[in-house]
Amino acid sequence: MPPLTATKPARGAALIRGVYAVTPDDDDTARLADRVESCLAAGVRLLQYRHKSADAGLRRRQLEALVPRCERHGCLLVVNDDWALASAMGLGAVHLGADDGDAARVRAALGPDALIGVSCYASLERARDNAPCADYLAFGSVFASPTKPQAPGAALGVLGAARSLGRPVVAIGGITATNAADAIRAGADAVAVISALFSAPDPGAAARLLIGRCEAALQAAAR
Protein backbone atom coordinates (compact mmCIF):
# COMPACT_ATOMS: atom_id res chain seq x y z
CA MET A 1 0.00 0.00 0.00
CA PRO A 2 1.43 3.43 -0.85
CA PRO A 3 2.10 5.73 2.09
CA LEU A 4 -0.69 7.95 3.29
CA THR A 5 -0.43 11.65 2.64
CA ALA A 6 -1.62 14.63 4.62
CA THR A 7 -1.51 18.36 4.11
CA LYS A 8 2.13 18.89 3.20
CA PRO A 9 4.24 20.45 5.93
CA ALA A 10 6.38 23.42 5.03
CA ARG A 11 8.87 24.86 7.47
CA GLY A 12 7.85 28.29 8.68
CA ALA A 13 5.87 30.30 11.17
CA ALA A 14 2.71 30.59 9.08
CA LEU A 15 1.53 27.08 10.01
CA ILE A 16 1.84 27.64 13.76
CA ARG A 17 -0.91 30.11 14.57
CA GLY A 18 -4.00 30.28 16.71
CA VAL A 19 -5.69 27.11 17.93
CA TYR A 20 -3.57 23.96 17.93
CA ALA A 21 -5.92 21.07 18.75
CA VAL A 22 -4.41 18.05 20.51
CA THR A 23 -6.35 14.80 20.69
CA PRO A 24 -7.19 13.17 24.02
CA ASP A 25 -6.40 9.55 24.91
CA ASP A 26 -9.50 7.89 23.42
CA ASP A 27 -9.54 4.25 22.30
CA ASP A 28 -12.88 4.75 20.50
CA THR A 29 -11.67 5.65 17.02
CA ALA A 30 -15.12 6.52 15.66
CA ARG A 31 -15.83 8.89 18.55
CA LEU A 32 -12.40 10.48 18.26
CA ALA A 33 -12.81 10.97 14.51
CA ASP A 34 -16.23 12.54 14.96
CA ARG A 35 -14.92 15.01 17.56
CA VAL A 36 -11.96 15.88 15.37
CA GLU A 37 -14.27 16.39 12.40
CA SER A 38 -16.33 18.85 14.43
CA CYS A 39 -13.22 20.87 15.29
CA LEU A 40 -11.96 20.85 11.70
CA ALA A 41 -15.34 21.91 10.36
CA ALA A 42 -15.23 24.82 12.81
CA GLY A 43 -11.91 26.01 11.37
CA VAL A 44 -9.10 24.23 13.23
CA ARG A 45 -6.16 23.88 10.82
CA LEU A 46 -3.50 22.46 13.12
CA LEU A 47 -4.03 19.10 14.85
CA GLN A 48 -1.71 16.92 16.89
CA TYR A 49 -2.54 13.25 17.23
CA ARG A 50 -1.56 12.25 20.76
CA HIS A 51 -2.47 9.02 22.53
CA LYS A 52 0.04 8.15 25.22
CA SER A 53 -1.40 4.75 26.18
CA ALA A 54 -2.22 3.37 22.71
CA ASP A 55 -0.25 0.54 21.17
CA ALA A 56 1.27 0.90 17.71
CA GLY A 57 -1.67 -0.80 16.01
CA LEU A 58 -4.26 1.51 17.52
CA ARG A 59 -2.14 4.58 16.76
CA ARG A 60 -1.91 3.55 13.11
CA ARG A 61 -5.64 2.86 12.85
CA GLN A 62 -6.53 6.17 14.43
CA LEU A 63 -4.11 8.06 12.21
CA GLU A 64 -5.59 6.31 9.17
CA ALA A 65 -8.99 7.62 10.27
CA LEU A 66 -7.72 11.17 10.83
CA VAL A 67 -5.59 11.61 7.70
CA PRO A 68 -8.46 11.92 5.17
CA ARG A 69 -10.34 14.30 7.44
CA CYS A 70 -7.30 16.54 7.77
CA GLU A 71 -6.73 16.34 4.00
CA ARG A 72 -10.31 17.36 3.31
CA HIS A 73 -10.12 20.40 5.58
CA GLY A 74 -6.58 21.47 4.73
CA CYS A 75 -5.42 20.78 8.29
CA LEU A 76 -1.81 19.95 9.13
CA LEU A 77 -1.64 16.69 11.08
CA VAL A 78 1.24 16.41 13.57
CA VAL A 79 2.12 13.06 15.19
CA ASN A 80 3.13 13.13 18.85
CA ASP A 81 6.03 10.94 20.03
CA ASP A 82 6.11 8.26 17.34
CA TRP A 83 8.11 9.88 14.56
CA ALA A 84 9.04 6.50 13.07
CA LEU A 85 5.36 5.66 12.58
CA ALA A 86 4.74 9.11 11.12
CA SER A 87 7.57 8.57 8.66
CA ALA A 88 6.33 5.09 7.72
CA MET A 89 2.88 6.53 6.99
CA GLY A 90 4.22 9.40 4.91
CA LEU A 91 3.31 12.03 7.50
CA GLY A 92 6.01 14.68 7.73
CA ALA A 93 5.05 16.56 10.90
CA VAL A 94 5.99 15.37 14.39
CA HIS A 95 6.14 16.62 17.96
CA LEU A 96 8.90 15.47 20.30
CA GLY A 97 8.91 15.35 24.07
CA ALA A 98 11.95 14.83 26.26
CA ASP A 99 11.87 11.03 25.78
CA ASP A 100 10.99 10.95 22.07
CA GLY A 101 14.39 11.31 20.45
CA ASP A 102 16.91 13.98 19.68
CA ALA A 103 15.58 16.69 17.38
CA ALA A 104 18.75 16.72 15.29
CA ARG A 105 18.56 12.97 14.72
CA VAL A 106 14.88 13.16 13.82
CA ARG A 107 15.59 16.04 11.45
CA ALA A 108 18.29 13.96 9.77
CA ALA A 109 15.88 11.02 9.44
CA LEU A 110 12.86 12.98 8.19
CA GLY A 111 14.61 15.53 6.03
CA PRO A 112 14.57 19.30 5.69
CA ASP A 113 10.91 19.58 4.68
CA ALA A 114 9.51 17.89 7.78
CA LEU A 115 7.93 19.99 10.49
CA ILE A 116 9.30 19.27 13.96
CA GLY A 117 7.96 20.66 17.21
CA VAL A 118 9.72 20.25 20.54
CA SER A 119 8.36 20.35 24.08
CA CYS A 120 10.56 22.66 26.16
CA TYR A 121 8.46 22.61 29.34
CA ALA A 122 9.72 25.66 31.27
CA SER A 123 13.32 25.45 30.03
CA LEU A 124 14.77 28.17 27.84
CA GLU A 125 18.00 26.17 27.82
CA ARG A 126 16.23 23.21 26.21
CA ALA A 127 14.61 25.62 23.76
CA ARG A 128 17.97 27.12 22.80
CA ASP A 129 19.48 23.65 22.34
CA ASN A 130 16.65 22.51 20.05
CA ALA A 131 15.90 25.70 18.14
CA PRO A 132 18.36 24.98 15.28
CA CYS A 133 16.48 21.77 14.37
CA ALA A 134 12.96 22.67 15.46
CA ASP A 135 10.18 24.49 13.64
CA TYR A 136 8.37 25.49 16.82
CA LEU A 137 8.97 25.42 20.57
CA ALA A 138 6.24 24.47 23.05
CA PHE A 139 6.13 25.55 26.69
CA GLY A 140 3.88 24.50 29.55
CA SER A 141 2.00 23.89 31.58
CA VAL A 142 1.22 27.61 31.49
CA PHE A 143 -1.99 27.13 33.50
CA ALA A 144 -3.23 24.29 35.70
CA SER A 145 -3.89 21.38 33.36
CA PRO A 146 -6.69 18.81 33.81
CA THR A 147 -4.84 16.48 31.41
CA LYS A 148 -1.54 16.65 33.33
CA PRO A 149 -2.42 17.88 36.84
CA GLN A 150 1.08 17.10 38.14
CA ALA A 151 2.90 18.85 35.29
CA PRO A 152 5.39 21.50 36.43
CA GLY A 153 4.35 25.04 35.66
CA ALA A 154 5.87 27.37 33.11
CA ALA A 155 5.47 31.07 33.82
CA LEU A 156 3.87 33.10 31.05
CA GLY A 157 7.04 35.18 30.90
CA VAL A 158 8.93 32.29 29.30
CA LEU A 159 6.75 32.67 26.19
CA GLY A 160 7.96 36.18 25.51
CA ALA A 161 11.56 35.31 26.37
CA ALA A 162 11.52 32.43 23.88
CA ARG A 163 10.60 34.70 20.98
CA SER A 164 14.23 35.81 20.78
CA LEU A 165 15.08 32.31 19.51
CA GLY A 166 13.37 32.99 16.20
CA ARG A 167 10.91 30.09 16.26
CA PRO A 168 7.13 30.11 16.69
CA VAL A 169 6.11 29.66 20.31
CA VAL A 170 3.29 27.38 21.45
CA ALA A 171 1.68 27.53 24.90
CA ILE A 172 0.16 24.36 26.35
CA GLY A 173 -1.53 23.40 29.58
CA GLY A 174 -4.89 24.47 30.95
CA ILE A 175 -5.75 26.63 27.92
CA THR A 176 -9.40 27.71 27.77
CA ALA A 177 -11.42 30.30 25.93
CA THR A 178 -11.03 32.48 29.03
CA ASN A 179 -7.23 32.50 29.20
CA ALA A 180 -6.08 31.76 25.63
CA ALA A 181 -5.66 35.46 24.86
CA ASP A 182 -3.45 35.85 27.95
CA ALA A 183 -1.02 33.31 26.53
CA ILE A 184 -0.96 35.03 23.15
CA ARG A 185 -0.44 38.45 24.73
CA ALA A 186 2.47 36.94 26.67
CA GLY A 187 4.15 35.85 23.43
CA ALA A 188 2.55 32.64 22.13
CA ASP A 189 1.83 32.26 18.42
CA ALA A 190 -0.48 29.32 19.08
CA VAL A 191 -2.20 27.62 22.01
CA ALA A 192 -2.36 23.83 22.25
CA VAL A 193 -5.73 22.69 23.57
CA ILE A 194 -7.05 19.29 24.63
CA SER A 195 -9.77 19.39 27.29
CA ALA A 196 -11.33 22.72 26.34
CA LEU A 197 -12.14 21.21 22.94
CA PHE A 198 -12.57 17.48 23.37
CA SER A 199 -14.26 17.50 26.76
CA ALA A 200 -16.73 20.16 25.65
CA PRO A 201 -20.34 19.08 24.97
CA ASP A 202 -19.98 20.58 21.48
CA PRO A 203 -16.34 20.51 20.31
CA GLY A 204 -17.21 22.50 17.18
CA ALA A 205 -18.76 25.35 19.13
CA ALA A 206 -15.83 25.32 21.57
CA ALA A 207 -13.41 25.48 18.64
CA ARG A 208 -15.21 28.43 17.04
CA LEU A 209 -15.09 30.37 20.30
CA LEU A 210 -11.39 29.64 20.83
CA ILE A 211 -10.49 30.48 17.24
CA GLY A 212 -12.29 33.80 17.45
CA ARG A 213 -10.59 34.81 20.67
CA CYS A 214 -7.14 33.70 19.49
CA GLU A 215 -7.45 35.55 16.19
CA ALA A 216 -8.56 38.71 17.93
CA ALA A 217 -5.59 38.49 20.30
CA LEU A 218 -3.14 37.79 17.46
CA GLN A 219 -4.42 40.72 15.42
CA ALA A 220 -4.16 43.02 18.43
CA ALA A 221 -0.61 41.82 19.09
CA ALA A 222 0.35 42.58 15.49
CA ARG A 223 -0.78 46.21 15.64
PDB file of C-alpha atoms in Angstrom:
ATOM      1  CA  MET A   1       0.000   0.000   0.000  1.00  0.00           C
ATOM      2  CA  PRO A   2       1.434   3.429  -0.853  1.00  0.00           C
ATOM      3  CA  PRO A   3       2.104   5.732   2.092  1.00  0.00           C
ATOM      4  CA  LEU A   4      -0.687   7.949   3.292  1.00  0.00           C
ATOM      5  CA  THR A   5      -0.433  11.652   2.643  1.00  0.00           C
ATOM      6  CA  ALA A   6      -1.620  14.630   4.624  1.00  0.00           C
ATOM      7  CA  THR A   7      -1.513  18.361   4.108  1.00  0.00           C
ATOM      8  CA  LYS A   8       2.135  18.889   3.199  1.00  0.00           C
ATOM      9  CA  PRO A   9       4.237  20.450   5.930  1.00  0.00           C
ATOM     10  CA  ALA A  10       6.384  23.424   5.032  1.00  0.00           C
ATOM     11  CA  ARG A  11       8.873  24.860   7.465  1.00  0.00           C
ATOM     12  CA  GLY A  12       7.855  28.291   8.675  1.00  0.00           C
ATOM     13  CA  ALA A  13       5.866  30.298  11.165  1.00  0.00           C
ATOM     14  CA  ALA A  14       2.708  30.586   9.083  1.00  0.00           C
ATOM     15  CA  LEU A  15       1.534  27.083  10.006  1.00  0.00           C
ATOM     16  CA  ILE A  16       1.841  27.640  13.759  1.00  0.00           C
ATOM     17  CA  ARG A  17      -0.907  30.109  14.573  1.00  0.00           C
ATOM     18  CA  GLY A  18      -4.002  30.284  16.713  1.00  0.00           C
ATOM     19  CA  VAL A  19      -5.689  27.110  17.930  1.00  0.00           C
ATOM     20  CA  TYR A  20      -3.572  23.960  17.929  1.00  0.00           C
ATOM     21  CA  ALA A  21      -5.915  21.075  18.748  1.00  0.00           C
ATOM     22  CA  VAL A  22      -4.408  18.053  20.512  1.00  0.00           C
ATOM     23  CA  THR A  23      -6.354  14.800  20.686  1.00  0.00           C
ATOM     24  CA  PRO A  24      -7.191  13.171  24.022  1.00  0.00           C
ATOM     25  CA  ASP A  25      -6.400   9.554  24.907  1.00  0.00           C
ATOM     26  CA  ASP A  26      -9.495   7.887  23.425  1.00  0.00           C
ATOM     27  CA  ASP A  27      -9.542   4.253  22.300  1.00  0.00           C
ATOM     28  CA  ASP A  28     -12.875   4.752  20.499  1.00  0.00           C
ATOM     29  CA  THR A  29     -11.672   5.649  17.016  1.00  0.00           C
ATOM     30  CA  ALA A  30     -15.116   6.516  15.655  1.00  0.00           C
ATOM     31  CA  ARG A  31     -15.830   8.886  18.550  1.00  0.00           C
ATOM     32  CA  LEU A  32     -12.402  10.482  18.257  1.00  0.00           C
ATOM     33  CA  ALA A  33     -12.805  10.971  14.508  1.00  0.00           C
ATOM     34  CA  ASP A  34     -16.234  12.538  14.963  1.00  0.00           C
ATOM     35  CA  ARG A  35     -14.918  15.011  17.557  1.00  0.00           C
ATOM     36  CA  VAL A  36     -11.962  15.882  15.366  1.00  0.00           C
ATOM     37  CA  GLU A  37     -14.272  16.386  12.398  1.00  0.00           C
ATOM     38  CA  SER A  38     -16.333  18.855  14.425  1.00  0.00           C
ATOM     39  CA  CYS A  39     -13.223  20.867  15.285  1.00  0.00           C
ATOM     40  CA  LEU A  40     -11.957  20.848  11.702  1.00  0.00           C
ATOM     41  CA  ALA A  41     -15.341  21.909  10.357  1.00  0.00           C
ATOM     42  CA  ALA A  42     -15.227  24.822  12.813  1.00  0.00           C
ATOM     43  CA  GLY A  43     -11.912  26.008  11.369  1.00  0.00           C
ATOM     44  CA  VAL A  44      -9.096  24.227  13.226  1.00  0.00           C
ATOM     45  CA  ARG A  45      -6.161  23.875  10.817  1.00  0.00           C
ATOM     46  CA  LEU A  46      -3.495  22.461  13.115  1.00  0.00           C
ATOM     47  CA  LEU A  47      -4.033  19.098  14.846  1.00  0.00           C
ATOM     48  CA  GLN A  48      -1.712  16.920  16.889  1.00  0.00           C
ATOM     49  CA  TYR A  49      -2.535  13.248  17.233  1.00  0.00           C
ATOM     50  CA  ARG A  50      -1.564  12.247  20.760  1.00  0.00           C
ATOM     51  CA  HIS A  51      -2.473   9.017  22.534  1.00  0.00           C
ATOM     52  CA  LYS A  52       0.044   8.154  25.219  1.00  0.00           C
ATOM     53  CA  SER A  53      -1.405   4.752  26.176  1.00  0.00           C
ATOM     54  CA  ALA A  54      -2.224   3.371  22.711  1.00  0.00           C
ATOM     55  CA  ASP A  55      -0.255   0.541  21.171  1.00  0.00           C
ATOM     56  CA  ALA A  56       1.266   0.905  17.712  1.00  0.00           C
ATOM     57  CA  GLY A  57      -1.672  -0.799  16.008  1.00  0.00           C
ATOM     58  CA  LEU A  58      -4.257   1.514  17.518  1.00  0.00           C
ATOM     59  CA  ARG A  59      -2.143   4.581  16.762  1.00  0.00           C
ATOM     60  CA  ARG A  60      -1.905   3.554  13.114  1.00  0.00           C
ATOM     61  CA  ARG A  61      -5.645   2.856  12.845  1.00  0.00           C
ATOM     62  CA  GLN A  62      -6.530   6.170  14.430  1.00  0.00           C
ATOM     63  CA  LEU A  63      -4.112   8.058  12.205  1.00  0.00           C
ATOM     64  CA  GLU A  64      -5.590   6.306   9.172  1.00  0.00           C
ATOM     65  CA  ALA A  65      -8.994   7.623  10.268  1.00  0.00           C
ATOM     66  CA  LEU A  66      -7.724  11.166  10.825  1.00  0.00           C
ATOM     67  CA  VAL A  67      -5.594  11.607   7.697  1.00  0.00           C
ATOM     68  CA  PRO A  68      -8.460  11.917   5.172  1.00  0.00           C
ATOM     69  CA  ARG A  69     -10.339  14.303   7.441  1.00  0.00           C
ATOM     70  CA  CYS A  70      -7.297  16.540   7.765  1.00  0.00           C
ATOM     71  CA  GLU A  71      -6.729  16.343   3.999  1.00  0.00           C
ATOM     72  CA  ARG A  72     -10.307  17.361   3.310  1.00  0.00           C
ATOM     73  CA  HIS A  73     -10.118  20.397   5.584  1.00  0.00           C
ATOM     74  CA  GLY A  74      -6.578  21.467   4.728  1.00  0.00           C
ATOM     75  CA  CYS A  75      -5.416  20.779   8.294  1.00  0.00           C
ATOM     76  CA  LEU A  76      -1.809  19.953   9.128  1.00  0.00           C
ATOM     77  CA  LEU A  77      -1.641  16.685  11.085  1.00  0.00           C
ATOM     78  CA  VAL A  78       1.237  16.409  13.573  1.00  0.00           C
ATOM     79  CA  VAL A  79       2.116  13.063  15.192  1.00  0.00           C
ATOM     80  CA  ASN A  80       3.129  13.130  18.853  1.00  0.00           C
ATOM     81  CA  ASP A  81       6.026  10.938  20.025  1.00  0.00           C
ATOM     82  CA  ASP A  82       6.114   8.257  17.339  1.00  0.00           C
ATOM     83  CA  TRP A  83       8.111   9.883  14.563  1.00  0.00           C
ATOM     84  CA  ALA A  84       9.040   6.502  13.073  1.00  0.00           C
ATOM     85  CA  LEU A  85       5.362   5.664  12.583  1.00  0.00           C
ATOM     86  CA  ALA A  86       4.741   9.112  11.122  1.00  0.00           C
ATOM     87  CA  SER A  87       7.569   8.567   8.656  1.00  0.00           C
ATOM     88  CA  ALA A  88       6.333   5.086   7.721  1.00  0.00           C
ATOM     89  CA  MET A  89       2.885   6.529   6.985  1.00  0.00           C
ATOM     90  CA  GLY A  90       4.221   9.403   4.912  1.00  0.00           C
ATOM     91  CA  LEU A  91       3.310  12.032   7.500  1.00  0.00           C
ATOM     92  CA  GLY A  92       6.006  14.681   7.734  1.00  0.00           C
ATOM     93  CA  ALA A  93       5.052  16.559  10.900  1.00  0.00           C
ATOM     94  CA  VAL A  94       5.990  15.373  14.386  1.00  0.00           C
ATOM     95  CA  HIS A  95       6.138  16.620  17.957  1.00  0.00           C
ATOM     96  CA  LEU A  96       8.902  15.471  20.296  1.00  0.00           C
ATOM     97  CA  GLY A  97       8.914  15.350  24.073  1.00  0.00           C
ATOM     98  CA  ALA A  98      11.949  14.829  26.256  1.00  0.00           C
ATOM     99  CA  ASP A  99      11.872  11.034  25.777  1.00  0.00           C
ATOM    100  CA  ASP A 100      10.992  10.947  22.066  1.00  0.00           C
ATOM    101  CA  GLY A 101      14.386  11.306  20.453  1.00  0.00           C
ATOM    102  CA  ASP A 102      16.909  13.980  19.681  1.00  0.00           C
ATOM    103  CA  ALA A 103      15.577  16.691  17.378  1.00  0.00           C
ATOM    104  CA  ALA A 104      18.752  16.723  15.292  1.00  0.00           C
ATOM    105  CA  ARG A 105      18.557  12.974  14.725  1.00  0.00           C
ATOM    106  CA  VAL A 106      14.879  13.156  13.821  1.00  0.00           C
ATOM    107  CA  ARG A 107      15.589  16.038  11.446  1.00  0.00           C
ATOM    108  CA  ALA A 108      18.293  13.959   9.766  1.00  0.00           C
ATOM    109  CA  ALA A 109      15.880  11.025   9.438  1.00  0.00           C
ATOM    110  CA  LEU A 110      12.857  12.976   8.191  1.00  0.00           C
ATOM    111  CA  GLY A 111      14.612  15.532   6.030  1.00  0.00           C
ATOM    112  CA  PRO A 112      14.572  19.301   5.687  1.00  0.00           C
ATOM    113  CA  ASP A 113      10.914  19.585   4.676  1.00  0.00           C
ATOM    114  CA  ALA A 114       9.506  17.892   7.779  1.00  0.00           C
ATOM    115  CA  LEU A 115       7.927  19.990  10.493  1.00  0.00           C
ATOM    116  CA  ILE A 116       9.300  19.265  13.961  1.00  0.00           C
ATOM    117  CA  GLY A 117       7.960  20.664  17.211  1.00  0.00           C
ATOM    118  CA  VAL A 118       9.717  20.246  20.541  1.00  0.00           C
ATOM    119  CA  SER A 119       8.363  20.352  24.077  1.00  0.00           C
ATOM    120  CA  CYS A 120      10.561  22.658  26.156  1.00  0.00           C
ATOM    121  CA  TYR A 121       8.460  22.611  29.345  1.00  0.00           C
ATOM    122  CA  ALA A 122       9.724  25.661  31.270  1.00  0.00           C
ATOM    123  CA  SER A 123      13.323  25.449  30.028  1.00  0.00           C
ATOM    124  CA  LEU A 124      14.770  28.174  27.840  1.00  0.00           C
ATOM    125  CA  GLU A 125      18.001  26.175  27.818  1.00  0.00           C
ATOM    126  CA  ARG A 126      16.225  23.212  26.214  1.00  0.00           C
ATOM    127  CA  ALA A 127      14.608  25.617  23.764  1.00  0.00           C
ATOM    128  CA  ARG A 128      17.972  27.116  22.803  1.00  0.00           C
ATOM    129  CA  ASP A 129      19.479  23.654  22.341  1.00  0.00           C
ATOM    130  CA  ASN A 130      16.649  22.515  20.055  1.00  0.00           C
ATOM    131  CA  ALA A 131      15.896  25.705  18.140  1.00  0.00           C
ATOM    132  CA  PRO A 132      18.361  24.977  15.276  1.00  0.00           C
ATOM    133  CA  CYS A 133      16.483  21.771  14.368  1.00  0.00           C
ATOM    134  CA  ALA A 134      12.956  22.672  15.462  1.00  0.00           C
ATOM    135  CA  ASP A 135      10.180  24.490  13.641  1.00  0.00           C
ATOM    136  CA  TYR A 136       8.365  25.488  16.823  1.00  0.00           C
ATOM    137  CA  LEU A 137       8.971  25.420  20.565  1.00  0.00           C
ATOM    138  CA  ALA A 138       6.239  24.468  23.046  1.00  0.00           C
ATOM    139  CA  PHE A 139       6.126  25.550  26.694  1.00  0.00           C
ATOM    140  CA  GLY A 140       3.884  24.498  29.545  1.00  0.00           C
ATOM    141  CA  SER A 141       2.003  23.890  31.582  1.00  0.00           C
ATOM    142  CA  VAL A 142       1.224  27.608  31.488  1.00  0.00           C
ATOM    143  CA  PHE A 143      -1.987  27.131  33.495  1.00  0.00           C
ATOM    144  CA  ALA A 144      -3.232  24.290  35.696  1.00  0.00           C
ATOM    145  CA  SER A 145      -3.890  21.377  33.360  1.00  0.00           C
ATOM    146  CA  PRO A 146      -6.690  18.813  33.811  1.00  0.00           C
ATOM    147  CA  THR A 147      -4.843  16.478  31.414  1.00  0.00           C
ATOM    148  CA  LYS A 148      -1.544  16.654  33.333  1.00  0.00           C
ATOM    149  CA  PRO A 149      -2.423  17.882  36.839  1.00  0.00           C
ATOM    150  CA  GLN A 150       1.080  17.102  38.142  1.00  0.00           C
ATOM    151  CA  ALA A 151       2.901  18.849  35.290  1.00  0.00           C
ATOM    152  CA  PRO A 152       5.389  21.501  36.428  1.00  0.00           C
ATOM    153  CA  GLY A 153       4.348  25.038  35.656  1.00  0.00           C
ATOM    154  CA  ALA A 154       5.872  27.369  33.109  1.00  0.00           C
ATOM    155  CA  ALA A 155       5.471  31.065  33.821  1.00  0.00           C
ATOM    156  CA  LEU A 156       3.868  33.103  31.049  1.00  0.00           C
ATOM    157  CA  GLY A 157       7.043  35.178  30.900  1.00  0.00           C
ATOM    158  CA  VAL A 158       8.930  32.288  29.304  1.00  0.00           C
ATOM    159  CA  LEU A 159       6.751  32.671  26.186  1.00  0.00           C
ATOM    160  CA  GLY A 160       7.961  36.181  25.512  1.00  0.00           C
ATOM    161  CA  ALA A 161      11.564  35.312  26.367  1.00  0.00           C
ATOM    162  CA  ALA A 162      11.520  32.427  23.880  1.00  0.00           C
ATOM    163  CA  ARG A 163      10.605  34.701  20.984  1.00  0.00           C
ATOM    164  CA  SER A 164      14.231  35.808  20.780  1.00  0.00           C
ATOM    165  CA  LEU A 165      15.081  32.306  19.512  1.00  0.00           C
ATOM    166  CA  GLY A 166      13.372  32.989  16.199  1.00  0.00           C
ATOM    167  CA  ARG A 167      10.908  30.092  16.259  1.00  0.00           C
ATOM    168  CA  PRO A 168       7.127  30.111  16.693  1.00  0.00           C
ATOM    169  CA  VAL A 169       6.110  29.658  20.310  1.00  0.00           C
ATOM    170  CA  VAL A 170       3.285  27.382  21.450  1.00  0.00           C
ATOM    171  CA  ALA A 171       1.676  27.534  24.898  1.00  0.00           C
ATOM    172  CA  ILE A 172       0.156  24.362  26.351  1.00  0.00           C
ATOM    173  CA  GLY A 173      -1.532  23.396  29.577  1.00  0.00           C
ATOM    174  CA  GLY A 174      -4.886  24.468  30.948  1.00  0.00           C
ATOM    175  CA  ILE A 175      -5.750  26.629  27.923  1.00  0.00           C
ATOM    176  CA  THR A 176      -9.401  27.706  27.767  1.00  0.00           C
ATOM    177  CA  ALA A 177     -11.422  30.305  25.934  1.00  0.00           C
ATOM    178  CA  THR A 178     -11.029  32.478  29.035  1.00  0.00           C
ATOM    179  CA  ASN A 179      -7.234  32.500  29.204  1.00  0.00           C
ATOM    180  CA  ALA A 180      -6.076  31.759  25.629  1.00  0.00           C
ATOM    181  CA  ALA A 181      -5.661  35.455  24.860  1.00  0.00           C
ATOM    182  CA  ASP A 182      -3.450  35.848  27.955  1.00  0.00           C
ATOM    183  CA  ALA A 183      -1.021  33.305  26.532  1.00  0.00           C
ATOM    184  CA  ILE A 184      -0.964  35.035  23.151  1.00  0.00           C
ATOM    185  CA  ARG A 185      -0.437  38.445  24.728  1.00  0.00           C
ATOM    186  CA  ALA A 186       2.474  36.943  26.674  1.00  0.00           C
ATOM    187  CA  GLY A 187       4.147  35.853  23.426  1.00  0.00           C
ATOM    188  CA  ALA A 188       2.552  32.640  22.125  1.00  0.00           C
ATOM    189  CA  ASP A 189       1.829  32.256  18.417  1.00  0.00           C
ATOM    190  CA  ALA A 190      -0.477  29.317  19.080  1.00  0.00           C
ATOM    191  CA  VAL A 191      -2.203  27.625  22.008  1.00  0.00           C
ATOM    192  CA  ALA A 192      -2.363  23.834  22.247  1.00  0.00           C
ATOM    193  CA  VAL A 193      -5.726  22.691  23.566  1.00  0.00           C
ATOM    194  CA  ILE A 194      -7.055  19.292  24.633  1.00  0.00           C
ATOM    195  CA  SER A 195      -9.773  19.385  27.295  1.00  0.00           C
ATOM    196  CA  ALA A 196     -11.327  22.718  26.342  1.00  0.00           C
ATOM    197  CA  LEU A 197     -12.135  21.213  22.942  1.00  0.00           C
ATOM    198  CA  PHE A 198     -12.567  17.484  23.368  1.00  0.00           C
ATOM    199  CA  SER A 199     -14.263  17.502  26.764  1.00  0.00           C
ATOM    200  CA  ALA A 200     -16.731  20.158  25.646  1.00  0.00           C
ATOM    201  CA  PRO A 201     -20.336  19.077  24.966  1.00  0.00           C
ATOM    202  CA  ASP A 202     -19.979  20.578  21.481  1.00  0.00           C
ATOM    203  CA  PRO A 203     -16.339  20.515  20.312  1.00  0.00           C
ATOM    204  CA  GLY A 204     -17.206  22.500  17.182  1.00  0.00           C
ATOM    205  CA  ALA A 205     -18.761  25.347  19.132  1.00  0.00           C
ATOM    206  CA  ALA A 206     -15.835  25.323  21.574  1.00  0.00           C
ATOM    207  CA  ALA A 207     -13.410  25.478  18.639  1.00  0.00           C
ATOM    208  CA  ARG A 208     -15.209  28.426  17.036  1.00  0.00           C
ATOM    209  CA  LEU A 209     -15.093  30.373  20.303  1.00  0.00           C
ATOM    210  CA  LEU A 210     -11.392  29.643  20.832  1.00  0.00           C
ATOM    211  CA  ILE A 211     -10.491  30.480  17.238  1.00  0.00           C
ATOM    212  CA  GLY A 212     -12.289  33.802  17.448  1.00  0.00           C
ATOM    213  CA  ARG A 213     -10.587  34.810  20.672  1.00  0.00           C
ATOM    214  CA  CYS A 214      -7.143  33.704  19.487  1.00  0.00           C
ATOM    215  CA  GLU A 215      -7.447  35.545  16.186  1.00  0.00           C
ATOM    216  CA  ALA A 216      -8.560  38.712  17.931  1.00  0.00           C
ATOM    217  CA  ALA A 217      -5.590  38.486  20.303  1.00  0.00           C
ATOM    218  CA  LEU A 218      -3.143  37.791  17.457  1.00  0.00           C
ATOM    219  CA  GLN A 219      -4.415  40.721  15.418  1.00  0.00           C
ATOM    220  CA  ALA A 220      -4.164  43.019  18.434  1.00  0.00           C
ATOM    221  CA  ALA A 221      -0.606  41.822  19.087  1.00  0.00           C
ATOM    222  CA  ALA A 222       0.352  42.579  15.491  1.00  0.00           C
ATOM    223  CA  ARG A 223      -0.776  46.207  15.636  1.00  0.00           C
TER     224      ARG A 223
END
